[in-house]
Amino acid sequence: MCGIFGIIKDNPKLNISDIKLLALHARQRGVDASGMVVSNKNKLDIYRADASIEKLLKKVKTDETNFMLGHSRLVTNGFIDNQPVYRDNLILIHNGIITNCEDLWINGRERKQKIDSEIIAVIFSEALKEGKTFEEASNCVFNECEGVISAAIYAPNFSKLTLLSNNGSLYVGVKESKIAFSSEEFPLTDSYFQDINQIKGCRVFDVSSS
C-alpha cells in the first residue's frame, strides 16, 4: 500500500503545518519507504529514504517552497528505485501497481529502473513528444497500463502538474490560494481544505515557478 500527497500555492510559501499533516496521514498507508519533491528558490530537490515520511520530513528544507509532492509506502519488492521516479524530465509519484509492466517495454523503450511505475513516465513522455496534450497523455497511460493507477506527474519544463487515477483513490481540494491532493479524502478535510473532489480520469494544474 502507498500514499501520495502534494500541495501547490500561488505564491510562497507553504505552511509547514499543512505539509506535516498530509505527510502524517500518508504515513498510515506505509512506513517502510518515502520520498518527496520540494521546490525551493526555483530549484527542485528530490529526496528518497528507506524510512518513514515522518523521519524524512525532518531532513527536508521547506522554508521557501510553494510546491511539494510526497510518497509513503510499505515495502513491496525491496527498496531499489524508491519513488519519486525521475525520467525524461518528468517527476512521478504513483500509488498502485502496473500488472502488465513487463509487456510494455517494447518498441525501443529502454528500462532504466526496476520499479514498475517507471513505465507510466515513459508512456506519458512519449505522448508529450508526439504533441499530445496532458489529458491525452494521461489517456495513453490508461490505455496501455493494466492495474491500479493513482499518480501525480510533474513536468518542470511545462510548469504543469497532472493528477490521474483510474480507480478514484485520489482527492483534490482547495484552501485560500493552495491546492492539495491526497490518496484519501480525510487528510484534506482534516486540514480544512474545501471543494474536495475525487479524481477519476485526470486534472491538470499550473505550477508557479516562483
PDB file of N, CA and C in Angstrom, residues 2 71 73 81-87 92-98 101 105 111 113-123 141 145 148-151 153:
ATOM      1  N   CYS A   2       0.386   2.278  -0.669  1.00  0.00           N
ATOM      2  CA  CYS A   2       1.125   3.545  -0.755  1.00  0.00           C
ATOM      3  C   CYS A   2       0.185   4.704  -0.450  1.00  0.00           C
ATOM      4  N   HIS A  71       5.422  10.892  -1.024  1.00  0.00           N
ATOM      5  CA  HIS A  71       5.079   9.491  -1.252  1.00  0.00           C
ATOM      6  C   HIS A  71       5.497   8.689  -0.027  1.00  0.00           C
ATOM      7  N   ARG A  73       5.208   4.477   1.519  1.00  0.00           N
ATOM      8  CA  ARG A  73       4.750   3.147   1.135  1.00  0.00           C
ATOM      9  C   ARG A  73       5.268   2.053   2.061  1.00  0.00           C
ATOM     10  N   ASP A  81      15.190   1.628  -6.247  1.00  0.00           N
ATOM     11  CA  ASP A  81      14.464   2.624  -7.042  1.00  0.00           C
ATOM     12  C   ASP A  81      13.238   3.166  -6.315  1.00  0.00           C
ATOM     13  N   ASN A  82      13.439   3.641  -5.111  1.00  0.00           N
ATOM     14  CA  ASN A  82      12.341   4.275  -4.387  1.00  0.00           C
ATOM     15  C   ASN A  82      11.783   5.454  -5.177  1.00  0.00           C
ATOM     16  N   GLN A  83      10.531   5.753  -4.945  1.00  0.00           N
ATOM     17  CA  GLN A  83       9.929   6.930  -5.552  1.00  0.00           C
ATOM     18  C   GLN A  83      10.362   8.183  -4.785  1.00  0.00           C
ATOM     19  N   PRO A  84      10.268   9.358  -5.409  1.00  0.00           N
ATOM     20  CA  PRO A  84       9.741   9.682  -6.733  1.00  0.00           C
ATOM     21  C   PRO A  84      10.603   9.121  -7.871  1.00  0.00           C
ATOM     22  N   VAL A  85       9.923   8.833  -8.984  1.00  0.00           N
ATOM     23  CA  VAL A  85      10.604   8.421 -10.206  1.00  0.00           C
ATOM     24  C   VAL A  85      10.939   9.683 -11.000  1.00  0.00           C
ATOM     25  N   TYR A  86      12.197   9.774 -11.437  1.00  0.00           N
ATOM     26  CA  TYR A  86      12.590  10.871 -12.334  1.00  0.00           C
ATOM     27  C   TYR A  86      13.017  10.252 -13.658  1.00  0.00           C
ATOM     28  N   ARG A  87      12.279  10.613 -14.724  1.00  0.00           N
ATOM     29  CA  ARG A  87      12.547  10.014 -16.021  1.00  0.00           C
ATOM     30  C   ARG A  87      12.051  10.948 -17.117  1.00  0.00           C
ATOM     31  N   LEU A  92       7.503  11.649 -11.066  1.00  0.00           N
ATOM     32  CA  LEU A  92       6.291  10.852 -10.873  1.00  0.00           C
ATOM     33  C   LEU A  92       6.236  10.275  -9.467  1.00  0.00           C
ATOM     34  N   ILE A  93       5.057  10.346  -8.839  1.00  0.00           N
ATOM     35  CA  ILE A  93       4.755   9.543  -7.665  1.00  0.00           C
ATOM     36  C   ILE A  93       3.498   8.747  -7.981  1.00  0.00           C
ATOM     37  N   HIS A  94       3.478   7.487  -7.554  1.00  0.00           N
ATOM     38  CA  HIS A  94       2.444   6.560  -8.016  1.00  0.00           C
ATOM     39  C   HIS A  94       1.985   5.682  -6.866  1.00  0.00           C
ATOM     40  N   ASN A  95       0.686   5.578  -6.708  1.00  0.00           N
ATOM     41  CA  ASN A  95       0.059   4.640  -5.780  1.00  0.00           C
ATOM     42  C   ASN A  95      -0.655   3.592  -6.620  1.00  0.00           C
ATOM     43  N   GLY A  96      -0.208   2.349  -6.538  1.00  0.00           N
ATOM     44  CA  GLY A  96      -0.841   1.285  -7.316  1.00  0.00           C
ATOM     45  C   GLY A  96       0.186   0.315  -7.852  1.00  0.00           C
ATOM     46  N   ILE A  97      -0.225  -0.460  -8.844  1.00  0.00           N
ATOM     47  CA  ILE A  97       0.675  -1.438  -9.450  1.00  0.00           C
ATOM     48  C   ILE A  97       0.300  -1.625 -10.910  1.00  0.00           C
ATOM     49  N   ILE A  98       1.301  -1.721 -11.769  1.00  0.00           N
ATOM     50  CA  ILE A  98       1.078  -1.968 -13.191  1.00  0.00           C
ATOM     51  C   ILE A  98       1.286  -3.462 -13.432  1.00  0.00           C
ATOM     52  N   CYS A 101       3.342  -4.545 -16.650  1.00  0.00           N
ATOM     53  CA  CYS A 101       4.538  -3.721 -16.841  1.00  0.00           C
ATOM     54  C   CYS A 101       5.561  -4.383 -17.754  1.00  0.00           C
ATOM     55  N   TRP A 105       7.545  -2.923 -22.181  1.00  0.00           N
ATOM     56  CA  TRP A 105       8.895  -2.497 -22.578  1.00  0.00           C
ATOM     57  C   TRP A 105       9.196  -3.015 -23.979  1.00  0.00           C
ATOM     58  N   ARG A 111      14.364   0.403 -20.382  1.00  0.00           N
ATOM     59  CA  ARG A 111      14.089   0.374 -18.952  1.00  0.00           C
ATOM     60  C   ARG A 111      15.351   0.728 -18.180  1.00  0.00           C
ATOM     61  N   GLN A 113      15.060   1.537 -14.602  1.00  0.00           N
ATOM     62  CA  GLN A 113      14.800   1.277 -13.190  1.00  0.00           C
ATOM     63  C   GLN A 113      13.997  -0.012 -13.051  1.00  0.00           C
ATOM     64  N   LYS A 114      13.994  -0.568 -11.858  1.00  0.00           N
ATOM     65  CA  LYS A 114      13.273  -1.815 -11.635  1.00  0.00           C
ATOM     66  C   LYS A 114      11.824  -1.592 -11.217  1.00  0.00           C
ATOM     67  N   ILE A 115      11.517  -0.400 -10.769  1.00  0.00           N
ATOM     68  CA  ILE A 115      10.180  -0.114 -10.285  1.00  0.00           C
ATOM     69  C   ILE A 115       9.185  -0.085 -11.444  1.00  0.00           C
ATOM     70  N   ASP A 116       8.016  -0.685 -11.250  1.00  0.00           N
ATOM     71  CA  ASP A 116       7.018  -0.764 -12.322  1.00  0.00           C
ATOM     72  C   ASP A 116       6.479   0.608 -12.709  1.00  0.00           C
ATOM     73  N   SER A 117       6.493   1.561 -11.770  1.00  0.00           N
ATOM     74  CA  SER A 117       5.943   2.894 -12.015  1.00  0.00           C
ATOM     75  C   SER A 117       6.665   3.638 -13.125  1.00  0.00           C
ATOM     76  N   GLU A 118       7.900   3.264 -13.410  1.00  0.00           N
ATOM     77  CA  GLU A 118       8.688   3.969 -14.426  1.00  0.00           C
ATOM     78  C   GLU A 118       7.980   3.997 -15.775  1.00  0.00           C
ATOM     79  N   ILE A 119       7.252   2.933 -16.109  1.00  0.00           N
ATOM     80  CA  ILE A 119       6.619   2.854 -17.425  1.00  0.00           C
ATOM     81  C   ILE A 119       5.568   3.947 -17.605  1.00  0.00           C
ATOM     82  N   ILE A 120       4.958   4.400 -16.516  1.00  0.00           N
ATOM     83  CA  ILE A 120       3.970   5.483 -16.607  1.00  0.00           C
ATOM     84  C   ILE A 120       4.640   6.747 -17.143  1.00  0.00           C
ATOM     85  N   ALA A 121       5.794   7.080 -16.575  1.00  0.00           N
ATOM     86  CA  ALA A 121       6.516   8.271 -17.028  1.00  0.00           C
ATOM     87  C   ALA A 121       6.952   8.142 -18.479  1.00  0.00           C
ATOM     88  N   VAL A 122       7.364   6.937 -18.887  1.00  0.00           N
ATOM     89  CA  VAL A 122       7.823   6.725 -20.259  1.00  0.00           C
ATOM     90  C   VAL A 122       6.670   6.925 -21.250  1.00  0.00           C
ATOM     91  N   ILE A 123       5.527   6.326 -20.973  1.00  0.00           N
ATOM     92  CA  ILE A 123       4.369   6.459 -21.863  1.00  0.00           C
ATOM     93  C   ILE A 123       3.898   7.915 -21.921  1.00  0.00           C
ATOM     94  N   VAL A 141      -1.654   6.551 -20.989  1.00  0.00           N
ATOM     95  CA  VAL A 141      -1.256   5.732 -19.836  1.00  0.00           C
ATOM     96  C   VAL A 141      -2.368   4.755 -19.482  1.00  0.00           C
ATOM     97  N   CYS A 145      -1.679   0.733 -19.770  1.00  0.00           N
ATOM     98  CA  CYS A 145      -1.357   0.106 -18.477  1.00  0.00           C
ATOM     99  C   CYS A 145      -2.569  -0.610 -17.879  1.00  0.00           C
ATOM    100  N   VAL A 148      -3.684  -0.779 -11.251  1.00  0.00           N
ATOM    101  CA  VAL A 148      -4.183   0.355 -10.477  1.00  0.00           C
ATOM    102  C   VAL A 148      -3.234   1.543 -10.639  1.00  0.00           C
ATOM    103  N   ILE A 149      -3.799   2.678 -11.022  1.00  0.00           N
ATOM    104  CA  ILE A 149      -3.003   3.886 -11.218  1.00  0.00           C
ATOM    105  C   ILE A 149      -3.669   5.057 -10.510  1.00  0.00           C
ATOM    106  N   SER A 150      -3.005   5.590  -9.516  1.00  0.00           N
ATOM    107  CA  SER A 150      -3.306   6.907  -8.967  1.00  0.00           C
ATOM    108  C   SER A 150      -1.961   7.590  -8.857  1.00  0.00           C
ATOM    109  N   ALA A 151      -1.773   8.653  -9.617  1.00  0.00           N
ATOM    110  CA  ALA A 151      -0.425   9.200  -9.745  1.00  0.00           C
ATOM    111  C   ALA A 151      -0.454  10.713  -9.896  1.00  0.00           C
ATOM    112  N   ILE A 153       2.085  13.534 -11.831  1.00  0.00           N
ATOM    113  CA  ILE A 153       3.217  13.696 -12.743  1.00  0.00           C
ATOM    114  C   ILE A 153       3.503  15.188 -12.887  1.00  0.00           C
TER     115      ILE A 153
END
